[in-house]
Amino acid sequence: LDRTMYHLEWSPDGKKILFGSKDFDLLVVEVADKKTVKIEGRRFLDNDEFVWEVSDYAWSADSRWIAYSLPGENRNNTIWLYDTQKNEKIQLTDEFYENMNPRWDAAGGYLYFLSYRNFQITMDMFEDNHIVGHPVQVMAVSLRAGEKPIYAKNHARIGKDQETSQEGEKKAEPAEGERYRIDMDGIQKRIFALAVPAGNYFHLLA
């Protein structure tokens, strides 16, 4: 490539490398044959003096999926999912809120991200101006259809490693082949806020 590369990220299986370029492109290269695939390319921020690469992305634990954020025309970032096996992508969030920092649940059930959507305005008495002191909400996406979200009312956490319903039935673990399955149909309707206070959050890890 004849452009500067940024933020090289190995896939968990060690077979691929994900990286961004100076042209606001997002690319993945197969280590064995050096085949390079361009996943994304955005030109909305060409003249932005503070942004110079796409570098907000993460691999799923099975090395198949990539989650990343991209700026839109209104400068808000949206969350996308890319399937490296099918070379298909889906936009997970719209441009109404600023959404970024997607991170995969290691167990395969959820994707987490940060969303600037808490608009509780207060007055700064020293600057005589309105401020949003705690703008960021931690969000989660239930990747498999038909499963209850975290903190659902009819679930109660009773220990570090298991959940039970109110009736005492142990939550069933997905089969090994189903652990990292993503049901795309209706996935946007399975986005919810985690039960943690809004705040100033950065660099989310899961």
Tab-separated table of N, CA and C in Angstrom, residues 75-201:
chain	number	residue	atom	x	y	z
A	75	ARG	N	-21.377	13.749	10.941
A	75	ARG	CA	-20.217	13.601	11.821
A	75	ARG	C	-20.476	12.662	12.998
A	76	ASN	N	-21.676	12.141	13.167
A	76	ASN	CA	-21.926	11.128	14.186
A	76	ASN	C	-21.454	9.774	13.683
A	77	ASN	N	-20.834	9.008	14.576
A	77	ASN	CA	-20.383	7.666	14.235
A	77	ASN	C	-21.520	6.664	14.353
A	78	THR	N	-21.521	5.684	13.468
A	78	THR	CA	-22.472	4.577	13.516
A	78	THR	C	-21.716	3.265	13.669
A	79	ILE	N	-22.372	2.277	14.269
A	79	ILE	CA	-21.775	0.964	14.489
A	79	ILE	C	-22.151	0.031	13.335
A	80	TRP	N	-21.159	-0.683	12.820
A	80	TRP	CA	-21.347	-1.628	11.725
A	80	TRP	C	-20.798	-2.996	12.124
A	81	LEU	N	-21.342	-4.046	11.511
A	81	LEU	CA	-20.832	-5.410	11.651
A	81	LEU	C	-20.440	-5.925	10.274
A	82	TYR	N	-19.305	-6.610	10.206
A	82	TYR	CA	-18.821	-7.164	8.938
A	82	TYR	C	-18.519	-8.648	9.118
A	83	ASP	N	-19.059	-9.453	8.211
A	83	ASP	CA	-18.853	-10.899	8.213
A	83	ASP	C	-17.722	-11.233	7.237
A	84	THR	N	-16.569	-11.671	7.751
A	84	THR	CA	-15.417	-11.950	6.885
A	84	THR	C	-15.611	-13.200	6.040
A	85	GLN	N	-16.528	-14.088	6.426
A	85	GLN	CA	-16.772	-15.291	5.632
A	85	GLN	C	-17.644	-14.987	4.417
A	86	LYS	N	-18.667	-14.165	4.599
A	86	LYS	CA	-19.590	-13.862	3.511
A	86	LYS	C	-19.286	-12.521	2.837
A	87	ASN	N	-18.337	-11.770	3.393
A	87	ASN	CA	-18.028	-10.430	2.879
A	87	ASN	C	-19.279	-9.560	2.813
A	88	GLU	N	-20.055	-9.607	3.901
A	88	GLU	CA	-21.278	-8.817	4.009
A	88	GLU	C	-21.196	-7.940	5.247
A	89	LYS	N	-21.868	-6.789	5.184
A	89	LYS	CA	-21.881	-5.890	6.325
A	89	LYS	C	-23.288	-5.398	6.587
A	90	ILE	N	-23.532	-4.980	7.827
A	90	ILE	CA	-24.834	-4.462	8.215
A	90	ILE	C	-24.612	-3.273	9.138
A	91	GLN	N	-25.427	-2.231	8.954
A	91	GLN	CA	-25.368	-1.061	9.822
A	91	GLN	C	-26.235	-1.324	11.044
A	92	LEU	N	-25.614	-1.301	12.221
A	92	LEU	CA	-26.312	-1.651	13.446
A	92	LEU	C	-27.066	-0.464	14.053
A	93	THR	N	-26.469	0.726	14.002
A	93	THR	CA	-27.104	1.911	14.574
A	93	THR	C	-27.256	2.986	13.499
A	94	ASP	N	-28.190	3.925	13.726
A	94	ASP	CA	-28.340	5.024	12.773
A	94	ASP	C	-27.490	6.218	13.231
A	95	GLU	N	-27.639	7.350	12.521
A	95	GLU	CA	-26.777	8.509	12.768
A	95	GLU	C	-27.394	9.512	13.737
A	96	PHE	N	-28.493	9.152	14.394
A	96	PHE	CA	-29.144	10.095	15.300
A	96	PHE	C	-28.276	10.376	16.523
A	97	TYR	N	-27.641	9.304	17.081
A	97	TYR	CA	-26.741	9.447	18.217
A	97	TYR	C	-25.307	9.184	17.766
A	98	GLU	N	-24.364	9.693	18.531
A	98	GLU	CA	-22.957	9.350	18.350
A	98	GLU	C	-22.717	8.013	19.040
A	99	ASN	N	-22.389	6.973	18.265
A	99	ASN	CA	-22.166	5.632	18.804
A	99	ASN	C	-20.774	5.161	18.420
A	100	MET	N	-20.043	4.614	19.382
A	100	MET	CA	-18.674	4.225	19.086
A	100	MET	C	-18.167	3.195	20.085
A	101	ASN	N	-16.934	2.735	19.850
A	101	ASN	CA	-16.226	1.823	20.733
A	101	ASN	C	-16.922	0.469	20.898
A	102	PRO	N	-17.301	-0.211	19.798
A	102	PRO	CA	-17.952	-1.521	19.932
A	102	PRO	C	-16.972	-2.572	20.441
A	103	ARG	N	-17.445	-3.403	21.362
A	103	ARG	CA	-16.617	-4.461	21.927
A	103	ARG	C	-17.451	-5.725	22.097
A	104	TRP	N	-16.859	-6.872	21.751
A	104	TRP	CA	-17.563	-8.150	21.774
A	104	TRP	C	-17.504	-8.793	23.158
A	105	ASP	N	-18.597	-9.395	23.531
A	105	ASP	CA	-18.629	-10.260	24.707
A	105	ASP	C	-17.854	-11.536	24.379
A	106	ALA	N	-16.903	-11.898	25.237
A	106	ALA	CA	-16.076	-13.081	24.969
A	106	ALA	C	-16.907	-14.359	24.895
A	107	ALA	N	-18.045	-14.391	25.596
A	107	ALA	CA	-18.905	-15.573	25.570
A	107	ALA	C	-19.742	-15.648	24.299
A	108	GLY	N	-19.790	-14.566	23.521
A	108	GLY	CA	-20.450	-14.614	22.232
A	108	GLY	C	-21.888	-14.139	22.192
A	109	GLY	N	-22.459	-13.739	23.315
A	109	GLY	CA	-23.876	-13.421	23.328
A	109	GLY	C	-24.220	-11.976	23.042
A	110	TYR	N	-23.262	-11.063	23.277
A	110	TYR	CA	-23.589	-9.643	23.218
A	110	TYR	C	-22.471	-8.835	22.564
A	111	LEU	N	-22.873	-7.687	22.053
A	111	LEU	CA	-21.933	-6.664	21.623
A	111	LEU	C	-22.235	-5.425	22.447
A	112	TYR	N	-21.196	-4.781	22.958
A	112	TYR	CA	-21.365	-3.582	23.759
A	112	TYR	C	-20.823	-2.373	23.000
A	113	PHE	N	-21.364	-1.188	23.266
A	113	PHE	CA	-20.811	0.030	22.695
A	113	PHE	C	-21.206	1.223	23.553
A	114	LEU	N	-20.563	2.355	23.304
A	114	LEU	CA	-20.843	3.592	24.022
A	114	LEU	C	-21.692	4.499	23.142
A	115	SER	N	-22.695	5.138	23.736
A	115	SER	CA	-23.612	5.977	22.979
A	115	SER	C	-23.828	7.305	23.697
A	116	TYR	N	-23.629	8.392	22.959
A	116	TYR	CA	-23.839	9.735	23.507
A	116	TYR	C	-25.324	10.089	23.349
A	117	ARG	N	-26.104	9.703	24.345
A	117	ARG	CA	-27.553	9.859	24.238
A	117	ARG	C	-28.210	10.345	25.523
A	118	ASN	N	-27.444	10.688	26.530
A	118	ASN	CA	-28.021	11.161	27.779
A	118	ASN	C	-27.931	12.689	27.826
A	119	PHE	N	-29.034	13.369	27.534
A	119	PHE	CA	-29.032	14.819	27.389
A	119	PHE	C	-29.631	15.514	28.617
A	120	GLN	N	-29.109	15.197	29.783
A	120	GLN	CA	-29.541	15.875	31.002
A	120	GLN	C	-28.687	17.140	31.159
A	121	ILE	N	-29.291	18.268	30.848
A	121	ILE	CA	-28.553	19.529	30.803
A	121	ILE	C	-28.576	20.214	32.166
A	122	THR	N	-27.418	20.703	32.582
A	122	THR	CA	-27.305	21.476	33.808
A	122	THR	C	-26.630	22.806	33.491
A	123	MET	N	-26.645	23.713	34.464
A	123	MET	CA	-26.045	25.026	34.272
A	123	MET	C	-24.695	25.095	34.980
A	124	ASP	N	-23.684	25.504	34.238
A	124	ASP	CA	-22.375	25.758	34.816
A	124	ASP	C	-22.375	27.201	35.334
A	125	MET	N	-22.387	27.360	36.641
A	125	MET	CA	-22.512	28.697	37.224
A	125	MET	C	-21.249	29.536	37.034
A	126	PHE	N	-20.100	28.872	36.822
A	126	PHE	CA	-18.856	29.628	36.641
A	126	PHE	C	-18.735	30.168	35.223
A	127	GLU	N	-19.152	29.385	34.248
A	127	GLU	CA	-19.053	29.803	32.854
A	127	GLU	C	-20.351	30.388	32.312
A	128	ASP	N	-21.414	30.315	33.124
A	128	ASP	CA	-22.731	30.814	32.709
A	128	ASP	C	-23.160	30.186	31.386
A	129	ASN	N	-23.106	28.857	31.356
A	129	ASN	CA	-23.410	28.137	30.122
A	129	ASN	C	-24.039	26.790	30.463
A	130	HIS	N	-24.757	26.229	29.511
A	130	HIS	CA	-25.361	24.918	29.691
A	130	HIS	C	-24.332	23.834	29.377
A	131	ILE	N	-24.324	22.765	30.169
A	131	ILE	CA	-23.400	21.651	29.948
A	131	ILE	C	-24.154	20.327	30.065
A	132	VAL	N	-23.636	19.330	29.389
A	132	VAL	CA	-24.116	17.958	29.532
A	132	VAL	C	-23.014	17.194	30.252
A	133	GLY	N	-23.197	16.970	31.537
A	133	GLY	CA	-22.121	16.447	32.356
A	133	GLY	C	-21.868	14.967	32.216
A	134	HIS	N	-22.901	14.171	31.878
A	134	HIS	CA	-22.764	12.717	31.810
A	134	HIS	C	-23.454	12.223	30.544
A	135	PRO	N	-22.838	12.414	29.390
A	135	PRO	CA	-23.534	12.169	28.127
A	135	PRO	C	-23.566	10.714	27.662
A	136	VAL	N	-22.699	9.848	28.206
A	136	VAL	CA	-22.474	8.533	27.602
A	136	VAL	C	-23.243	7.445	28.338
A	137	GLN	N	-23.984	6.653	27.565
A	137	GLN	CA	-24.690	5.486	28.095
A	137	GLN	C	-24.055	4.233	27.526
A	138	VAL	N	-23.845	3.229	28.363
A	138	VAL	CA	-23.301	1.953	27.902
A	138	VAL	C	-24.446	1.110	27.369
A	139	MET	N	-24.323	0.680	26.116
A	139	MET	CA	-25.377	-0.058	25.437
A	139	MET	C	-24.947	-1.500	25.183
A	140	ALA	N	-25.914	-2.364	24.961
A	140	ALA	CA	-25.641	-3.766	24.622
A	140	ALA	C	-26.587	-4.216	23.520
A	141	VAL	N	-26.103	-5.131	22.704
A	141	VAL	CA	-26.892	-5.721	21.627
A	141	VAL	C	-26.963	-7.227	21.866
A	142	SER	N	-28.164	-7.759	21.921
A	142	SER	CA	-28.337	-9.203	22.033
A	142	SER	C	-28.182	-9.806	20.636
A	143	LEU	N	-27.126	-10.577	20.423
A	143	LEU	CA	-26.780	-11.039	19.083
A	143	LEU	C	-27.642	-12.203	18.605
A	144	ARG	N	-28.162	-12.996	19.514
A	144	ARG	CA	-28.989	-14.137	19.142
A	144	ARG	C	-30.448	-13.833	19.454
A	145	ALA	N	-31.305	-14.080	18.487
A	145	ALA	CA	-32.731	-13.805	18.660
A	145	ALA	C	-33.334	-14.739	19.702
A	146	GLY	N	-34.337	-14.237	20.393
A	146	GLY	CA	-35.074	-15.076	21.331
A	146	GLY	C	-34.475	-15.184	22.706
A	147	GLU	N	-33.331	-14.542	22.967
A	147	GLU	CA	-32.720	-14.600	24.287
A	147	GLU	C	-33.035	-13.322	25.063
A	148	LYS	N	-33.250	-13.467	26.350
A	148	LYS	CA	-33.552	-12.309	27.179
A	148	LYS	C	-32.307	-11.443	27.350
A	149	PRO	N	-32.490	-10.138	27.382
A	149	PRO	CA	-31.339	-9.258	27.556
A	149	PRO	C	-30.765	-9.345	28.963
A	150	ILE	N	-29.541	-8.854	29.106
A	150	ILE	CA	-28.946	-8.768	30.429
A	150	ILE	C	-29.822	-7.862	31.289
A	151	TYR	N	-29.932	-8.197	32.580
A	151	TYR	CA	-30.712	-7.425	33.541
A	151	TYR	C	-32.210	-7.465	33.255
A	152	ALA	N	-32.666	-8.460	32.496
A	152	ALA	CA	-34.114	-8.599	32.310
A	152	ALA	C	-34.765	-8.788	33.676
A	153	LYS	N	-35.989	-8.295	33.818
A	153	LYS	CA	-36.618	-8.272	35.138
A	153	LYS	C	-36.861	-9.656	35.715
A	154	ASN	N	-37.037	-10.641	34.858
A	154	ASN	CA	-37.324	-11.976	35.379
A	154	ASN	C	-36.058	-12.812	35.527
A	155	HIS	N	-34.890	-12.144	35.541
A	155	HIS	CA	-33.646	-12.833	35.821
A	155	HIS	C	-32.976	-12.176	37.027
A	156	ALA	N	-32.275	-12.964	37.793
A	156	ALA	CA	-31.527	-12.430	38.927
A	156	ALA	C	-30.167	-13.115	38.983
A	157	ARG	N	-29.113	-12.317	39.075
A	157	ARG	CA	-27.780	-12.922	39.121
A	157	ARG	C	-27.545	-13.461	40.522
A	158	ILE	N	-27.123	-14.728	40.595
A	158	ILE	CA	-26.915	-15.353	41.902
A	158	ILE	C	-25.466	-15.750	42.119
A	159	GLY	N	-24.628	-15.540	41.136
A	159	GLY	CA	-23.217	-15.884	41.301
A	159	GLY	C	-22.430	-15.418	40.105
A	160	LYS	N	-21.143	-15.656	40.111
A	160	LYS	CA	-20.293	-15.170	39.034
A	160	LYS	C	-20.537	-15.896	37.722
A	161	ASP	N	-20.923	-17.158	37.785
A	161	ASP	CA	-20.891	-17.981	36.583
A	161	ASP	C	-22.243	-18.507	36.142
A	162	GLN	N	-23.336	-18.127	36.775
A	162	GLN	CA	-24.612	-18.664	36.344
A	162	GLN	C	-25.722	-17.674	36.607
A	163	GLU	N	-26.783	-17.807	35.827
A	163	GLU	CA	-27.991	-17.020	36.020
A	163	GLU	C	-29.160	-17.978	36.159
A	164	THR	N	-30.137	-17.601	36.938
A	164	THR	CA	-31.355	-18.401	37.052
A	164	THR	C	-32.549	-17.497	36.871
A	165	SER	N	-33.633	-18.041	36.410
A	165	SER	CA	-34.888	-17.300	36.357
A	165	SER	C	-35.513	-17.322	37.740
A	166	GLN	N	-36.648	-16.640	37.888
A	166	GLN	CA	-37.313	-16.621	39.185
A	166	GLN	C	-37.772	-18.003	39.599
A	167	GLU	N	-38.012	-18.866	38.624
A	167	GLU	CA	-38.447	-20.215	38.949
A	167	GLU	C	-37.274	-21.110	39.318
A	168	GLY	N	-36.024	-20.605	39.243
A	168	GLY	CA	-34.872	-21.390	39.649
A	168	GLY	C	-34.269	-22.215	38.535
A	169	GLU	N	-34.748	-22.042	37.318
A	169	GLU	CA	-34.233	-22.835	36.210
A	169	GLU	C	-32.914	-22.245	35.721
A	170	LYS	N	-31.877	-23.049	35.623
A	170	LYS	CA	-30.574	-22.558	35.190
A	170	LYS	C	-30.617	-22.157	33.723
A	171	LYS	N	-30.004	-21.017	33.418
A	171	LYS	CA	-29.964	-20.517	32.046
A	171	LYS	C	-29.159	-21.475	31.184
A	172	ALA	N	-29.735	-21.911	30.078
A	172	ALA	CA	-29.080	-22.891	29.220
A	172	ALA	C	-27.923	-22.242	28.451
A	173	GLU	N	-26.798	-22.944	28.373
A	173	GLU	CA	-25.658	-22.471	27.593
A	173	GLU	C	-25.854	-22.865	26.135
A	174	PRO	N	-25.494	-21.973	25.187
A	174	PRO	CA	-25.633	-22.332	23.772
A	174	PRO	C	-24.655	-23.435	23.383
A	175	ALA	N	-25.037	-24.223	22.382
A	175	ALA	CA	-24.132	-25.247	21.874
A	175	ALA	C	-22.889	-24.586	21.301
A	176	GLU	N	-21.784	-25.326	21.234
A	176	GLU	CA	-20.511	-24.762	20.794
A	176	GLU	C	-20.613	-24.114	19.424
A	177	GLY	N	-21.323	-24.734	18.509
A	177	GLY	CA	-21.462	-24.158	17.179
A	177	GLY	C	-22.370	-22.949	17.125
A	178	GLU	N	-23.170	-22.751	18.185
A	178	GLU	CA	-24.100	-21.630	18.242
A	178	GLU	C	-23.573	-20.460	19.062
A	179	ARG	N	-22.442	-20.627	19.731
A	179	ARG	CA	-21.968	-19.626	20.677
A	179	ARG	C	-21.752	-18.268	20.024
A	180	TYR	N	-21.233	-18.252	18.798
A	180	TYR	CA	-20.929	-16.985	18.133
A	180	TYR	C	-21.872	-16.702	16.963
A	181	ARG	N	-23.052	-17.298	17.005
A	181	ARG	CA	-24.039	-17.037	15.968
A	181	ARG	C	-24.613	-15.633	16.123
A	182	ILE	N	-24.820	-14.962	14.990
A	182	ILE	CA	-25.459	-13.649	15.005
A	182	ILE	C	-26.701	-13.718	14.128
A	183	ASP	N	-27.848	-13.438	14.716
A	183	ASP	CA	-29.108	-13.399	13.978
A	183	ASP	C	-29.337	-11.962	13.514
A	184	MET	N	-29.128	-11.712	12.224
A	184	MET	CA	-29.215	-10.354	11.696
A	184	MET	C	-30.650	-9.815	11.668
A	185	ASP	N	-31.620	-10.677	11.414
A	185	ASP	CA	-32.995	-10.230	11.278
A	185	ASP	C	-33.491	-9.611	12.584
A	186	GLY	N	-33.821	-8.342	12.546
A	186	GLY	CA	-34.347	-7.664	13.722
A	186	GLY	C	-33.319	-7.287	14.767
A	187	ILE	N	-32.028	-7.310	14.404
A	187	ILE	CA	-31.000	-7.073	15.418
A	187	ILE	C	-31.061	-5.653	15.969
A	188	GLN	N	-31.485	-4.690	15.141
A	188	GLN	CA	-31.569	-3.306	15.627
A	188	GLN	C	-32.594	-3.160	16.749
A	189	LYS	N	-33.576	-4.059	16.797
A	189	LYS	CA	-34.593	-4.013	17.848
A	189	LYS	C	-34.116	-4.676	19.139
A	190	ARG	N	-32.939	-5.261	19.103
A	190	ARG	CA	-32.408	-5.925	20.295
A	190	ARG	C	-31.274	-5.112	20.926
A	191	ILE	N	-31.315	-3.806	20.774
A	191	ILE	CA	-30.347	-2.899	21.394
A	191	ILE	C	-30.983	-2.299	22.644
A	192	PHE	N	-30.279	-2.319	23.754
A	192	PHE	CA	-30.823	-1.792	25.000
A	192	PHE	C	-29.693	-1.194	25.840
A	193	ALA	N	-30.054	-0.330	26.764
A	193	ALA	CA	-29.080	0.296	27.658
A	193	ALA	C	-28.804	-0.618	28.846
A	194	LEU	N	-27.547	-0.702	29.243
A	194	LEU	CA	-27.209	-1.451	30.449
A	194	LEU	C	-27.613	-0.649	31.680
A	195	ALA	N	-27.864	-1.370	32.760
A	195	ALA	CA	-28.321	-0.731	34.000
A	195	ALA	C	-27.138	-0.177	34.786
A	196	VAL	N	-26.398	0.719	34.158
A	196	VAL	CA	-25.309	1.428	34.826
A	196	VAL	C	-25.539	2.921	34.596
A	197	PRO	N	-25.084	3.775	35.510
A	197	PRO	CA	-25.327	5.212	35.358
A	197	PRO	C	-24.647	5.765	34.113
A	198	ALA	N	-25.259	6.762	33.498
A	198	ALA	CA	-24.596	7.482	32.412
A	198	ALA	C	-23.399	8.234	32.979
A	199	GLY	N	-22.376	8.447	32.139
A	199	GLY	CA	-21.184	9.112	32.633
A	199	GLY	C	-20.301	9.574	31.498
A	200	ASN	N	-19.042	9.798	31.811
A	200	ASN	CA	-18.028	10.122	30.814
A	200	ASN	C	-17.150	8.880	30.618
A	201	TYR	N	-17.556	8.013	29.716
A	201	TYR	CA	-16.869	6.746	29.507
A	201	TYR	C	-16.060	6.775	28.213
